[in-house]
PDB file of C-alpha atoms in Angstrom:
ATOM      1  CA  GLN A   1       8.345   2.257  27.168  1.00  0.00           C
ATOM      2  CA  VAL A   2       4.581   2.014  26.776  1.00  0.00           C
ATOM      3  CA  GLN A   3       3.514   3.271  23.386  1.00  0.00           C
ATOM      4  CA  LEU A   4       0.546   3.179  21.013  1.00  0.00           C
ATOM      5  CA  VAL A   5       1.054   4.223  17.410  1.00  0.00           C
ATOM      6  CA  GLU A   6      -1.795   4.785  14.979  1.00  0.00           C
ATOM      7  CA  SER A   7      -1.337   4.616  11.221  1.00  0.00           C
ATOM      8  CA  GLY A   8      -3.405   4.348   8.068  1.00  0.00           C
ATOM      9  CA  GLY A   9      -5.002   7.759   7.951  1.00  0.00           C
ATOM     10  CA  GLY A  10      -5.093   9.881   4.834  1.00  0.00           C
ATOM     11  CA  LEU A  11      -7.255  11.675   2.294  1.00  0.00           C
ATOM     12  CA  VAL A  12     -10.143   9.729   0.810  1.00  0.00           C
ATOM     13  CA  GLN A  13     -13.163  10.618  -1.283  1.00  0.00           C
ATOM     14  CA  PRO A  14     -16.675  10.307   0.135  1.00  0.00           C
ATOM     15  CA  GLY A  15     -17.801   6.700  -0.056  1.00  0.00           C
ATOM     16  CA  GLY A  16     -14.237   5.449   0.199  1.00  0.00           C
ATOM     17  CA  SER A  17     -12.560   3.268   2.795  1.00  0.00           C
ATOM     18  CA  LEU A  18      -9.587   3.390   5.115  1.00  0.00           C
ATOM     19  CA  ARG A  19      -8.151   0.943   7.601  1.00  0.00           C
ATOM     20  CA  LEU A  20      -6.523   2.357  10.692  1.00  0.00           C
ATOM     21  CA  SER A  21      -4.009   0.374  12.699  1.00  0.00           C
ATOM     22  CA  CYS A  22      -3.040   0.730  16.331  1.00  0.00           C
ATOM     23  CA  ALA A  23       0.264  -0.906  17.225  1.00  0.00           C
ATOM     24  CA  ALA A  24       1.281  -1.372  20.841  1.00  0.00           C
ATOM     25  CA  SER A  25       4.769  -1.675  22.233  1.00  0.00           C
ATOM     26  CA  GLY A  26       6.106  -1.970  25.753  1.00  0.00           C
ATOM     27  CA  PHE A  27       3.043  -3.866  27.001  1.00  0.00           C
ATOM     28  CA  THR A  28       0.698  -6.687  26.018  1.00  0.00           C
ATOM     29  CA  LEU A  29      -2.313  -5.311  24.228  1.00  0.00           C
ATOM     30  CA  ASN A  30      -4.489  -8.390  24.723  1.00  0.00           C
ATOM     31  CA  TYR A  31      -4.951  -7.538  28.417  1.00  0.00           C
ATOM     32  CA  TYR A  32      -6.856  -4.394  27.443  1.00  0.00           C
ATOM     33  CA  ALA A  33      -9.936  -3.333  25.580  1.00  0.00           C
ATOM     34  CA  ILE A  34      -9.183  -0.847  22.805  1.00  0.00           C
ATOM     35  CA  GLY A  35     -11.179   2.274  22.219  1.00  0.00           C
ATOM     36  CA  TRP A  36     -11.162   4.408  19.107  1.00  0.00           C
ATOM     37  CA  PHE A  37     -11.883   8.110  19.423  1.00  0.00           C
ATOM     38  CA  ARG A  38     -11.913  11.004  17.000  1.00  0.00           C
ATOM     39  CA  GLN A  39     -11.642  14.738  17.315  1.00  0.00           C
ATOM     40  CA  ALA A  40     -12.598  17.238  14.658  1.00  0.00           C
ATOM     41  CA  PRO A  41     -11.405  20.856  14.804  1.00  0.00           C
ATOM     42  CA  GLY A  42     -13.348  22.821  17.374  1.00  0.00           C
ATOM     43  CA  LYS A  43     -15.161  19.758  18.670  1.00  0.00           C
ATOM     44  CA  GLU A  44     -14.790  17.525  21.684  1.00  0.00           C
ATOM     45  CA  ARG A  45     -13.144  14.135  21.428  1.00  0.00           C
ATOM     46  CA  GLU A  46     -15.854  11.546  20.832  1.00  0.00           C
ATOM     47  CA  GLY A  47     -15.900   7.790  21.196  1.00  0.00           C
ATOM     48  CA  VAL A  48     -16.287   5.845  17.973  1.00  0.00           C
ATOM     49  CA  SER A  49     -15.811   2.198  18.883  1.00  0.00           C
ATOM     50  CA  CYS A  50     -14.495  -0.125  21.563  1.00  0.00           C
ATOM     51  CA  ILE A  51     -13.457  -3.765  21.307  1.00  0.00           C
ATOM     52  CA  SER A  52     -13.089  -5.940  24.371  1.00  0.00           C
ATOM     53  CA  SER A  53      -9.935  -7.818  25.251  1.00  0.00           C
ATOM     54  CA  VAL A  54     -11.216 -11.349  25.697  1.00  0.00           C
ATOM     55  CA  ASP A  55     -14.195 -12.102  23.504  1.00  0.00           C
ATOM     56  CA  GLY A  56     -13.937  -9.336  20.923  1.00  0.00           C
ATOM     57  CA  VAL A  57     -17.314  -7.864  21.760  1.00  0.00           C
ATOM     58  CA  THR A  58     -17.609  -4.459  20.123  1.00  0.00           C
ATOM     59  CA  TYR A  59     -19.419  -1.197  20.722  1.00  0.00           C
ATOM     60  CA  TYR A  60     -20.071   1.408  18.042  1.00  0.00           C
ATOM     61  CA  ALA A  61     -21.353   4.938  18.188  1.00  0.00           C
ATOM     62  CA  ASP A  62     -24.600   5.399  16.284  1.00  0.00           C
ATOM     63  CA  SER A  63     -22.864   7.711  13.825  1.00  0.00           C
ATOM     64  CA  VAL A  64     -20.591   4.913  12.568  1.00  0.00           C
ATOM     65  CA  LYS A  65     -22.667   1.786  13.155  1.00  0.00           C
ATOM     66  CA  GLY A  66     -22.839  -0.354  10.048  1.00  0.00           C
ATOM     67  CA  ARG A  67     -19.900   1.451   8.434  1.00  0.00           C
ATOM     68  CA  PHE A  68     -16.970   0.942  10.843  1.00  0.00           C
ATOM     69  CA  THR A  69     -15.635  -2.352  12.144  1.00  0.00           C
ATOM     70  CA  SER A  70     -13.189  -2.844  15.014  1.00  0.00           C
ATOM     71  CA  SER A  71     -10.944  -5.865  15.172  1.00  0.00           C
ATOM     72  CA  ARG A  72      -7.761  -6.947  16.862  1.00  0.00           C
ATOM     73  CA  GLU A  73      -4.922  -9.382  16.347  1.00  0.00           C
ATOM     74  CA  ASN A  74      -3.444 -10.064  19.749  1.00  0.00           C
ATOM     75  CA  ALA A  75      -0.596 -12.142  18.341  1.00  0.00           C
ATOM     76  CA  LYS A  76       0.620  -9.012  16.549  1.00  0.00           C
ATOM     77  CA  ASN A  77      -0.190  -6.697  19.460  1.00  0.00           C
ATOM     78  CA  GLU A  78      -2.353  -4.639  17.102  1.00  0.00           C
ATOM     79  CA  ALA A  79      -5.910  -3.396  16.736  1.00  0.00           C
ATOM     80  CA  TYR A  80      -7.684  -2.078  13.666  1.00  0.00           C
ATOM     81  CA  LEU A  81     -10.558   0.146  12.647  1.00  0.00           C
ATOM     82  CA  GLN A  82     -11.972  -0.575   9.201  1.00  0.00           C
ATOM     83  CA  MET A  83     -13.886   2.448   7.968  1.00  0.00           C
ATOM     84  CA  ASN A  84     -16.187   2.084   4.961  1.00  0.00           C
ATOM     85  CA  SER A  85     -18.658   4.422   3.264  1.00  0.00           C
ATOM     86  CA  LEU A  86     -16.782   7.385   4.643  1.00  0.00           C
ATOM     87  CA  LYS A  87     -18.518  10.741   4.860  1.00  0.00           C
ATOM     88  CA  PRO A  88     -17.109  14.274   5.085  1.00  0.00           C
ATOM     89  CA  GLU A  89     -18.325  14.418   8.685  1.00  0.00           C
ATOM     90  CA  ASP A  90     -15.953  11.554   9.517  1.00  0.00           C
ATOM     91  CA  THR A  91     -13.038  13.952   8.999  1.00  0.00           C
ATOM     92  CA  ALA A  92     -11.048  14.109  12.238  1.00  0.00           C
ATOM     93  CA  VAL A  93      -7.902  12.999  13.994  1.00  0.00           C
ATOM     94  CA  TYR A  94      -8.420   9.416  15.098  1.00  0.00           C
ATOM     95  CA  TYR A  95      -6.899   7.996  18.263  1.00  0.00           C
ATOM     96  CA  CYS A  96      -6.669   4.566  19.831  1.00  0.00           C
ATOM     97  CA  ALA A  97      -6.546   4.158  23.589  1.00  0.00           C
ATOM     98  CA  THR A  98      -6.583   1.415  26.207  1.00  0.00           C
ATOM     99  CA  ILE A  99      -9.085   0.573  28.927  1.00  0.00           C
ATOM    100  CA  LEU A 100      -9.694  -2.576  30.958  1.00  0.00           C
ATOM    101  CA  PHE A 101     -13.325  -2.967  29.912  1.00  0.00           C
ATOM    102  CA  CYS A 102     -15.421  -1.197  27.274  1.00  0.00           C
ATOM    103  CA  GLY A 103     -18.637  -1.259  29.262  1.00  0.00           C
ATOM    104  CA  THR A 104     -21.984  -0.722  27.597  1.00  0.00           C
ATOM    105  CA  THR A 105     -21.252   2.760  26.268  1.00  0.00           C
ATOM    106  CA  MET A 106     -17.419   2.699  26.052  1.00  0.00           C
ATOM    107  CA  GLY A 107     -17.169   5.697  28.400  1.00  0.00           C
ATOM    108  CA  GLY A 108     -15.499   9.053  27.950  1.00  0.00           C
ATOM    109  CA  PRO A 109     -11.849   9.765  27.188  1.00  0.00           C
ATOM    110  CA  GLY A 110     -11.014  10.220  30.857  1.00  0.00           C
ATOM    111  CA  ARG A 111     -11.488   6.517  31.480  1.00  0.00           C
ATOM    112  CA  TYR A 112      -8.712   5.526  29.090  1.00  0.00           C
ATOM    113  CA  ALA A 113      -5.122   5.123  30.184  1.00  0.00           C
ATOM    114  CA  TYR A 114      -2.734   4.983  27.242  1.00  0.00           C
ATOM    115  CA  TRP A 115      -3.208   6.979  24.055  1.00  0.00           C
ATOM    116  CA  GLY A 116      -1.598   7.101  20.656  1.00  0.00           C
ATOM    117  CA  GLN A 117      -0.569  10.304  18.926  1.00  0.00           C
ATOM    118  CA  GLY A 118      -3.439  10.209  16.440  1.00  0.00           C
ATOM    119  CA  THR A 119      -3.741   9.896  12.689  1.00  0.00           C
ATOM    120  CA  GLN A 120      -5.543  12.357  10.416  1.00  0.00           C
ATOM    121  CA  VAL A 121      -8.482  11.175   8.339  1.00  0.00           C
ATOM    122  CA  THR A 122      -9.819  13.602   5.760  1.00  0.00           C
ATOM    123  CA  VAL A 123     -12.878  12.783   3.682  1.00  0.00           C
ATOM    124  CA  SER A 124     -13.255  15.194   0.815  1.00  0.00           C
ATOM    125  CA  SER A 125     -13.857  15.289  -2.919  1.00  0.00           C
TER     126      SER A 125
END
């Protein structure tokens, strides 16, 4: 059974950090690029970052550039999103998803095949 499971979300104060994990089962994650998306209440799902499968090239949305870092550990079949200097506007449910190639702008959610269930990130004092 193909499955992606996100973890690592939680409540953090502004300026804090969280590390999200995306664990794959039922397939080999290293054949795919991994996208990270987020969705805040009442807003559309937006792309945050994408990391390629082969060379680890990454894309970041302008809103998170310099604060978020994508990485992957293919031997563990996992990907990660390190989030630093968190802001209240980063509050959302975060999802990981698979795609063959990130492309130059990581593309919209419709391009992605497998999705996790999401993990809540809340940034608040």
